Amino acid sequence: MNIEARQEDLGSSARQLAAAAEPVFIFDGKAPVLVWANAAALAYVGHAAGPGAQLPHFDRAMPAMTHLRSMSEQELPPTGLRTQLVFWTPSGARALACVCRRATFAFAPEALIVLGVGHAEERSVKAGAATTVPDKPRKKRAGRKTAAKADK
């Protein structure tokens, strides 16, 4: 199903979710299968957005999907559960800090909404662990000499 058709099903919250600067994904909580995503979410996972865009299919083995399956089987706080989901993208694995909460829609009665939080701080994932990537390289301190230079 294309994104515009599903957005109409979201009703009044659609405009707010669609316009969010942070990634927003809606998964059918039973499967979990992606049923809607805003443009920021599609860009985050390296998928093209635009008129007629189709939702990406996520591999069941993807860490984000296995974590969502686990969450679908447990009670979540009404305010949501703060967690991190790792998505496989064309540019490598990306960890999204997010809040996951339950919602009910006609097309997904047991939906899980994933709301990205602070994704501006880029994270890279290596060997399954997320590490923060600095914005710019560190500068060398002036005036410090190594032992080799001091002996000359």
Coordinates of N, CA, C and O in Angstrom, one line a residue:
M1 N 0.8 -1.2 0.0 CA 0.0 0.0 0.0 C 0.9 1.2 0.0 O 1.9 1.3 0.6
N2 N 0.4 2.3 -0.7 CA 1.2 3.5 -0.7 C 1.0 4.3 0.5 O 0.0 4.2 1.2
I3 N 1.9 5.2 0.8 CA 1.9 6.0 2.0 C 0.7 7.0 2.1 O 0.1 7.1 3.1
E4 N 0.4 7.6 1.0 CA -0.7 8.6 1.0 C -2.0 7.9 1.4 O -2.8 8.5 2.1
A5 N -2.3 6.7 0.9 CA -3.5 6.1 1.1 C -3.6 5.7 2.6 O -4.7 5.9 3.2
R6 N -2.6 5.3 3.2 CA -2.6 4.9 4.6 C -2.7 6.2 5.5 O -3.3 6.2 6.5
Q7 N -2.1 7.3 5.0 CA -2.1 8.5 5.8 C -3.5 9.0 6.0 O -3.9 9.5 7.0
E8 N -4.4 8.8 5.0 CA -5.8 9.2 5.1 C -6.5 8.4 6.2 O -7.3 8.9 6.9
D9 N -6.0 7.1 6.3 CA -6.6 6.3 7.4 C -6.2 6.7 8.8 O -6.9 6.4 9.8
L10 N -5.2 7.5 8.9 CA -4.7 7.9 10.2 C -5.6 9.0 10.9 O -5.6 9.2 12.1
G11 N -6.3 9.7 10.0 CA -7.3 10.7 10.5 C -6.6 12.0 11.0 O -5.6 12.4 10.4
S12 N -7.1 12.6 12.1 CA -6.6 13.9 12.5 C -5.2 13.9 12.9 O -4.5 15.0 12.8
S13 N -4.6 12.8 13.4 CA -3.2 12.8 13.9 C -2.3 12.7 12.7 O -1.1 12.9 12.8
A14 N -2.8 12.5 11.5 CA -1.9 12.3 10.3 C -1.0 13.5 10.0 O 0.2 13.3 9.8
R15 N -1.6 14.6 10.0 CA -0.8 15.8 9.7 C 0.3 16.1 10.6 O 1.4 16.4 10.3
Q16 N 0.0 15.9 11.9 CA 1.0 16.1 12.9 C 2.1 15.1 12.8 O 3.3 15.4 12.9
L17 N 1.8 13.8 12.6 CA 2.8 12.7 12.5 C 3.6 12.9 11.2 O 4.8 12.7 11.2
A18 N 2.9 13.2 10.1 CA 3.6 13.4 8.8 C 4.5 14.5 8.8 O 5.6 14.5 8.2
A19 N 4.2 15.6 9.5 CA 5.0 16.8 9.5 C 6.2 16.8 10.6 O 7.0 17.6 10.6
A20 N 6.2 15.7 11.4 CA 7.2 15.7 12.5 C 8.6 15.6 11.8 O 8.9 15.0 10.8
A21 N 9.5 16.4 12.5 CA 10.9 16.4 12.0 C 11.6 15.1 12.3 O 12.6 14.7 11.7
E22 N 11.2 14.4 13.4 CA 11.8 13.2 13.8 C 11.1 12.0 13.1 O 10.0 12.1 12.7
P23 N 11.9 10.9 12.9 CA 11.2 9.7 12.3 C 10.1 9.2 13.1 O 10.1 9.1 14.4
V24 N 9.0 8.9 12.4 CA 7.8 8.2 13.0 C 7.4 7.0 12.2 O 7.2 7.2 11.0
F25 N 7.4 5.9 12.8 CA 7.0 4.6 12.2 C 5.8 4.1 12.9 O 5.7 4.2 14.1
I26 N 4.9 3.5 12.2 CA 3.7 2.8 12.8 C 3.8 1.3 12.3 O 3.8 1.1 11.0
F27 N 3.9 0.4 13.2 CA 3.9 -1.0 12.9 C 2.7 -1.7 13.4 O 2.1 -1.3 14.4
D28 N 2.2 -2.7 12.6 CA 1.1 -3.5 13.1 C 1.8 -4.3 14.2 O 2.8 -5.1 14.0
G29 N 1.3 -4.2 15.4 CA 2.0 -4.8 16.6 C 2.0 -6.4 16.6 O 2.8 -7.0 17.2
K30 N 1.1 -7.0 15.9 CA 1.0 -8.4 15.9 C 2.1 -9.1 15.1 O 2.7 -10.1 15.4
A31 N 2.5 -8.5 13.9 CA 3.4 -9.1 13.0 C 4.9 -9.0 13.4 O 5.6 -10.0 13.4
P32 N 5.6 -7.9 13.7 CA 5.3 -6.5 13.3 C 5.6 -6.3 11.9 O 6.6 -6.7 11.4
V33 N 4.8 -5.5 11.2 CA 4.9 -5.1 9.8 C 4.8 -3.6 9.8 O 3.8 -3.1 10.4
L34 N 5.6 -2.9 9.0 CA 5.5 -1.5 8.9 C 4.2 -1.2 8.1 O 4.0 -1.7 7.0
V35 N 3.3 -0.3 8.7 CA 2.1 0.0 8.0 C 2.1 1.5 7.6 O 1.2 1.9 6.8
W36 N 3.0 2.3 8.2 CA 3.0 3.8 7.8 C 4.3 4.3 8.4 O 4.9 3.9 9.4
A37 N 4.9 5.3 7.7 CA 6.1 6.0 8.1 C 6.0 7.5 7.5 O 5.5 7.7 6.4
N38 N 6.6 8.4 8.3 CA 6.6 9.8 7.7 C 7.9 9.9 6.9 O 8.7 9.0 6.8
A39 N 8.1 11.1 6.2 CA 9.2 11.3 5.3 C 10.5 11.2 6.1 O 11.5 10.7 5.6
A40 N 10.6 11.7 7.3 CA 11.8 11.6 8.1 C 12.2 10.2 8.4 O 13.4 9.8 8.4
A41 N 11.2 9.3 8.7 CA 11.5 7.9 8.9 C 12.0 7.2 7.7 O 13.0 6.4 7.7
L42 N 11.4 7.5 6.5 CA 11.8 6.9 5.3 C 13.2 7.3 4.9 O 14.1 6.5 4.5
A43 N 13.5 8.6 5.1 CA 14.9 9.1 4.9 C 15.9 8.4 5.8 O 17.0 8.1 5.5
Y44 N 15.5 8.2 7.1 CA 16.4 7.6 8.1 C 16.8 6.2 7.7 O 17.9 5.9 7.9
V45 N 15.9 5.5 7.1 CA 16.3 4.1 6.6 C 16.7 4.1 5.2 O 16.9 3.0 4.6
G46 N 16.9 5.2 4.6 CA 17.4 5.3 3.2 C 16.4 4.9 2.1 O 16.8 4.4 1.1
H47 N 15.1 5.2 2.4 CA 14.1 4.8 1.4 C 13.5 6.1 0.8 O 13.3 7.1 1.6
A48 N 13.2 6.1 -0.4 CA 12.7 7.3 -1.1 C 11.3 7.6 -0.7 O 10.5 6.7 -0.5
A49 N 11.0 8.8 -0.5 CA 9.6 9.3 -0.2 C 9.1 10.1 -1.3 O 9.9 10.6 -2.2
G50 N 7.9 10.3 -1.4 CA 7.3 11.2 -2.5 C 6.0 10.6 -2.9 O 5.5 9.5 -2.4
P51 N 5.4 11.3 -3.9 CA 4.1 10.8 -4.4 C 4.2 9.3 -4.9 O 5.1 9.0 -5.6
G52 N 3.3 8.5 -4.4 CA 3.2 7.1 -4.9 C 4.2 6.2 -4.2 O 4.4 5.1 -4.6
A53 N 5.0 6.7 -3.2 CA 6.0 5.9 -2.6 C 5.4 4.7 -1.8 O 4.3 4.9 -1.3
Q54 N 6.1 3.6 -1.9 CA 5.7 2.4 -1.2 C 6.4 2.3 0.1 O 7.6 2.8 0.2
L55 N 5.9 1.6 1.0 CA 6.6 1.4 2.3 C 7.7 0.3 2.1 O 7.5 -0.6 1.3
P56 N 8.8 0.5 2.8 CA 9.8 -0.5 2.7 C 9.5 -1.8 3.4 O 8.6 -1.7 4.3
H57 N 10.0 -2.9 3.0 CA 9.8 -4.1 3.7 C 11.1 -4.4 4.5 O 12.2 -4.3 4.0
F58 N 10.9 -4.6 5.8 CA 12.0 -4.9 6.7 C 12.2 -6.4 7.0 O 11.2 -7.1 7.3
D59 N 13.4 -6.9 6.8 CA 13.7 -8.3 7.1 C 13.3 -8.6 8.5 O 13.7 -7.9 9.5
R60 N 12.7 -9.8 8.8 CA 12.4 -10.2 10.1 C 13.6 -10.4 11.0 O 13.4 -10.3 12.2
A61 N 14.7 -10.6 10.4 CA 16.0 -10.8 11.2 C 16.6 -9.5 11.6 O 17.5 -9.5 12.5
M62 N 16.1 -8.4 11.1 CA 16.7 -7.1 11.4 C 16.5 -6.8 12.9 O 15.4 -7.1 13.5
P63 N 17.6 -6.4 13.6 CA 17.5 -6.2 15.1 C 16.2 -5.3 15.5 O 15.6 -5.6 16.5
A64 N 15.9 -4.3 14.7 CA 14.7 -3.5 15.1 C 13.4 -4.3 15.1 O 12.6 -4.2 16.0
M65 N 13.3 -5.2 14.1 CA 12.1 -6.1 14.0 C 12.1 -7.1 15.2 O 11.0 -7.4 15.7
T66 N 13.2 -7.7 15.5 CA 13.2 -8.7 16.6 C 12.9 -8.0 17.9 O 12.1 -8.5 18.8
H67 N 13.4 -6.8 18.1 CA 13.0 -6.0 19.3 C 11.6 -5.6 19.4 O 10.9 -5.7 20.4
L68 N 11.0 -5.2 18.2 CA 9.6 -4.9 18.2 C 8.7 -6.1 18.4 O 7.7 -6.0 19.1
R69 N 9.1 -7.3 17.9 CA 8.4 -8.5 18.2 C 8.3 -8.8 19.7 O 7.3 -9.1 20.3
S70 N 9.5 -8.6 20.3 CA 9.6 -8.8 21.8 C 8.7 -7.8 22.5 O 8.0 -8.2 23.5
M71 N 8.7 -6.5 22.1 CA 7.8 -5.5 22.7 C 6.3 -5.8 22.5 O 5.5 -5.5 23.4
S72 N 6.0 -6.4 21.4 CA 4.6 -6.6 21.1 C 4.0 -7.7 22.1 O 2.8 -7.8 22.2
E73 N 4.9 -8.5 22.7 CA 4.4 -9.5 23.6 C 4.4 -9.1 25.1 O 4.1 -9.9 26.0
Q74 N 4.8 -7.8 25.4 CA 4.8 -7.3 26.7 C 4.0 -6.1 26.9 O 3.6 -5.4 26.0
E75 N 3.7 -5.8 28.2 CA 3.0 -4.6 28.5 C 3.9 -3.4 28.4 O 5.1 -3.5 28.8
L76 N 3.4 -2.3 27.8 CA 4.2 -1.1 27.7 C 3.6 0.0 28.6 O 2.4 0.0 28.7
P77 N 4.4 0.8 29.2 CA 3.8 1.9 30.0 C 3.0 2.8 29.1 O 3.3 3.0 27.9
P78 N 1.9 3.4 29.6 CA 1.0 4.3 28.8 C 1.8 5.4 28.1 O 1.4 5.9 27.0
T79 N 2.9 5.9 28.7 CA 3.7 7.0 28.2 C 4.7 6.5 27.2 O 5.4 7.3 26.5
G80 N 4.8 5.2 27.0 CA 5.7 4.6 26.1 C 7.0 4.1 26.8 O 7.3 4.3 27.9
L81 N 7.8 3.3 26.0 CA 9.0 2.7 26.5 C 10.2 3.3 25.7 O 10.2 3.2 24.4
R82 N 11.1 4.0 26.4 CA 12.3 4.5 25.7 C 13.3 3.4 25.4 O 13.6 2.6 26.3
T83 N 13.7 3.3 24.2 CA 14.6 2.2 23.8 C 15.4 2.7 22.6 O 15.4 3.8 22.2
Q84 N 16.1 1.7 22.0 CA 16.9 2.0 20.8 C 16.6 0.8 19.8 O 16.6 -0.3 20.2
L85 N 16.3 1.2 18.6 CA 16.1 0.2 17.5 C 17.1 0.3 16.5 O 17.5 1.4 16.0
V86 N 17.7 -0.8 16.1 CA 18.7 -0.9 15.0 C 18.1 -1.3 13.7 O 17.6 -2.4 13.6
F87 N 18.2 -0.4 12.7 CA 17.7 -0.7 11.4 C 18.9 -0.9 10.4 O 19.9 -0.3 10.5
W88 N 18.7 -1.8 9.5 CA 19.7 -2.1 8.4 C 19.3 -1.1 7.3 O 18.1 -1.1 6.9
T89 N 20.2 -0.3 6.9 CA 20.0 0.6 5.8 C 21.0 0.4 4.7 O 22.0 -0.3 4.9
P90 N 20.8 1.0 3.5 CA 21.8 0.9 2.5 C 23.2 1.4 2.9 O 24.2 1.0 2.3
S91 N 23.3 2.3 3.8 CA 24.5 2.9 4.3 C 25.1 2.2 5.5 O 26.0 2.6 6.1
G92 N 24.5 1.1 5.9 CA 24.9 0.3 7.1 C 23.8 0.3 8.2 O 22.7 0.9 8.0
A93 N 24.2 -0.2 9.3 CA 23.2 -0.3 10.4 C 23.1 1.1 11.1 O 24.1 1.7 11.3
R94 N 21.9 1.5 11.5 CA 21.7 2.8 12.2 C 20.8 2.5 13.4 O 19.8 1.9 13.3
A95 N 21.2 3.1 14.5 CA 20.5 2.9 15.8 C 19.6 4.2 16.0 O 20.2 5.3 15.9
L96 N 18.4 4.0 16.2 CA 17.4 5.1 16.4 C 17.0 5.1 17.9 O 16.4 4.1 18.4
A97 N 17.3 6.2 18.6 CA 16.8 6.3 20.0 C 15.3 6.7 19.8 O 15.0 7.6 19.0
C98 N 14.5 6.0 20.5 CA 13.0 6.3 20.3 C 12.2 5.9 21.5 O 12.7 5.4 22.5
V99 N 10.9 6.3 21.4 CA 9.9 5.9 22.4 C 8.9 5.1 21.6 O 8.4 5.5 20.5
C100 N 8.6 3.9 22.1 CA 7.6 3.0 21.5 C 6.4 3.0 22.4 O 6.5 2.8 23.6
R101 N 5.2 3.2 21.8 CA 4.0 3.1 22.5 C 2.9 2.4 21.7 O 3.0 2.4 20.5
R102 N 1.9 2.0 22.4 CA 0.8 1.3 21.7 C -0.3 2.4 21.2 O -0.4 3.4 21.8
A103 N -1.0 2.0 20.2 CA -2.0 2.8 19.6 C -3.0 1.9 18.9 O -2.7 0.8 18.6
T104 N -4.2 2.5 18.6 CA -5.2 1.7 17.9 C -5.7 2.5 16.7 O -6.0 3.7 16.8
F105 N -5.6 1.8 15.6 CA -6.1 2.4 14.3 C -6.9 1.4 13.6 O -6.8 0.2 13.9
A106 N -7.8 1.8 12.7 CA -8.7 0.8 12.0 C -7.9 -0.2 11.3 O -8.2 -1.4 11.2
F107 N -6.8 0.2 10.7 CA -5.9 -0.7 9.9 C -4.9 -1.5 10.7 O -4.3 -2.4 10.2
A108 N -4.8 -1.1 12.0 CA -3.8 -1.8 12.9 C -4.3 -1.7 14.3 O -3.9 -0.8 15.1
P109 N -5.2 -2.5 14.7 CA -5.8 -2.4 16.1 C -4.8 -2.5 17.2 O -5.1 -2.1 18.3
E110 N -3.7 -3.2 17.0 CA -2.7 -3.3 18.0 C -1.4 -2.7 17.5 O -0.3 -3.4 17.6
A111 N -1.4 -1.5 17.1 CA -0.3 -0.8 16.5 C 0.8 -0.4 17.6 O 0.5 -0.2 18.7
L112 N 2.0 -0.4 17.1 CA 3.2 0.1 17.9 C 3.7 1.4 17.1 O 4.0 1.3 15.9
I113 N 3.6 2.5 17.8 CA 4.2 3.7 17.2 C 5.6 3.9 17.7 O 5.9 3.8 18.9
V114 N 6.5 4.1 16.8 CA 7.9 4.4 17.1 C 8.2 5.8 16.8 O 8.1 6.3 15.7
L115 N 8.5 6.6 17.9 CA 8.8 8.0 17.7 C 10.2 8.3 18.0 O 10.7 8.1 19.1
G116 N 11.0 8.6 16.9 CA 12.4 8.9 17.1 C 12.6 10.1 18.0 O 11.8 11.1 17.9
V117 N 13.6 10.1 18.8 CA 13.9 11.2 19.7 C 15.4 11.6 19.5 O 16.3 10.7 19.6
G118 N 15.7 12.8 19.2 CA 17.1 13.3 19.1 C 17.9 12.5 18.1 O 19.1 12.3 18.4
H119 N 17.4 12.2 16.9 CA 18.2 11.5 15.9 C 19.3 12.3 15.3 O 20.1 11.8 14.5
A120 N 19.3 13.6 15.6 CA 20.3 14.5 15.0 C 21.7 14.1 15.5 O 22.7 14.3 14.8
E121 N 21.8 13.4 16.7 CA 23.1 12.9 17.1 C 23.2 11.6 16.4 O 22.6 10.6 16.8
E122 N 24.1 11.5 15.4 CA 24.2 10.4 14.6 C 24.9 9.2 15.3 O 25.8 9.4 16.1
R123 N 24.4 8.0 15.1 CA 25.0 6.9 15.8 C 25.4 5.9 14.7 O 24.7 5.7 13.7
S124 N 26.5 5.2 14.9 CA 26.9 4.1 14.0 C 26.9 2.9 14.8 O 27.1 2.9 16.0
V125 N 26.6 1.8 14.2 CA 26.5 0.5 14.9 C 27.6 -0.5 14.3 O 27.6 -0.7 13.1
K126 N 28.4 -1.0 15.2 CA 29.4 -2.0 14.9 C 29.2 -3.2 15.8 O 29.2 -3.0 17.0
A127 N 29.2 -4.3 15.2 CA 29.2 -5.6 16.0 C 28.0 -5.6 17.0 O 28.1 -6.0 18.1
G128 N 26.9 -5.0 16.6 CA 25.7 -5.0 17.5 C 25.7 -4.0 18.6 O 24.7 -3.9 19.3
A129 N 26.7 -3.2 18.8 CA 26.7 -2.1 19.8 C 26.7 -0.8 19.2 O 27.4 -0.5 18.3
A130 N 25.9 0.1 19.8 CA 25.8 1.5 19.3 C 26.8 2.4 19.9 O 27.0 2.3 21.1
T131 N 27.5 3.2 19.2 CA 28.5 4.1 19.7 C 28.2 5.5 19.1 O 27.8 5.6 17.9
T132 N 28.4 6.5 19.9 CA 28.2 7.9 19.4 C 29.4 8.3 18.5 O 30.5 8.0 18.8
V133 N 29.0 8.9 17.3 CA 30.1 9.3 16.4 C 30.2 10.8 16.6 O 29.3 11.6 16.5
P134 N 31.4 11.3 16.9 CA 31.6 12.7 17.2 C 31.3 13.5 15.9 O 31.5 13.1 14.8
D135 N 30.8 14.8 16.1 CA 30.5 15.6 15.0 C 31.7 16.0 14.2 O 31.7 16.2 13.0
K136 N 32.8 16.3 14.9 CA 34.0 16.7 14.2 C 35.2 16.1 14.9 O 35.2 15.7 16.1
P137 N 36.3 15.9 14.1 CA 37.5 15.3 14.8 C 38.1 16.2 15.9 O 38.0 17.4 15.9
R138 N 38.7 15.5 16.8 CA 39.3 16.3 18.0 C 40.6 16.9 17.5 O 41.3 16.4 16.7
K139 N 40.8 18.1 18.0 CA 42.0 18.9 17.7 C 43.1 18.5 18.7 O 42.9 18.2 19.8
K140 N 44.4 18.5 18.2 CA 45.5 18.2 19.0 C 45.7 19.4 19.9 O 45.6 20.6 19.5
R141 N 46.1 19.2 21.2 CA 46.4 20.3 22.1 C 47.8 20.9 21.7 O 48.7 20.1 21.6
A142 N 47.8 22.2 21.7 CA 49.1 22.8 21.5 C 50.0 22.7 22.7 O 49.5 22.8 23.8
G143 N 51.3 22.6 22.5 CA 52.2 22.7 23.6 C 52.5 21.3 24.2 O 53.4 21.2 25.1
R144 N 51.8 20.3 23.8 CA 52.1 18.9 24.3 C 53.2 18.2 23.5 O 53.0 18.2 22.3
K145 N 54.2 17.7 24.1 CA 55.2 17.0 23.3 C 55.2 15.5 23.7 O 54.9 15.2 24.9
T146 N 55.4 14.7 22.7 CA 55.5 13.3 23.0 C 56.9 13.0 23.6 O 57.9 13.8 23.5
A147 N 57.1 11.9 24.2 CA 58.4 11.5 24.9 C 59.5 11.5 23.8 O 60.6 11.9 24.0
A148 N 59.1 11.0 22.6 CA 60.1 10.9 21.5 C 60.6 12.3 21.1 O 61.8 12.5 20.9
K149 N 59.7 13.3 21.0 CA 60.1 14.6 20.6 C 60.9 15.3 21.7 O 61.8 16.1 21.5
A150 N 60.6 15.0 23.0 CA 61.2 15.7 24.1 C 62.7 15.2 24.2 O 63.6 15.9 24.7
D151 N 63.0 14.0 23.8 CA 64.4 13.4 23.9 C 65.3 14.0 22.8 O 66.5 13.9 23.0
K152 N 64.8 14.6 21.8 CA 65.7 15.1 20.7 C 66.4 16.4 21.0 O 66.1 17.2 21.7

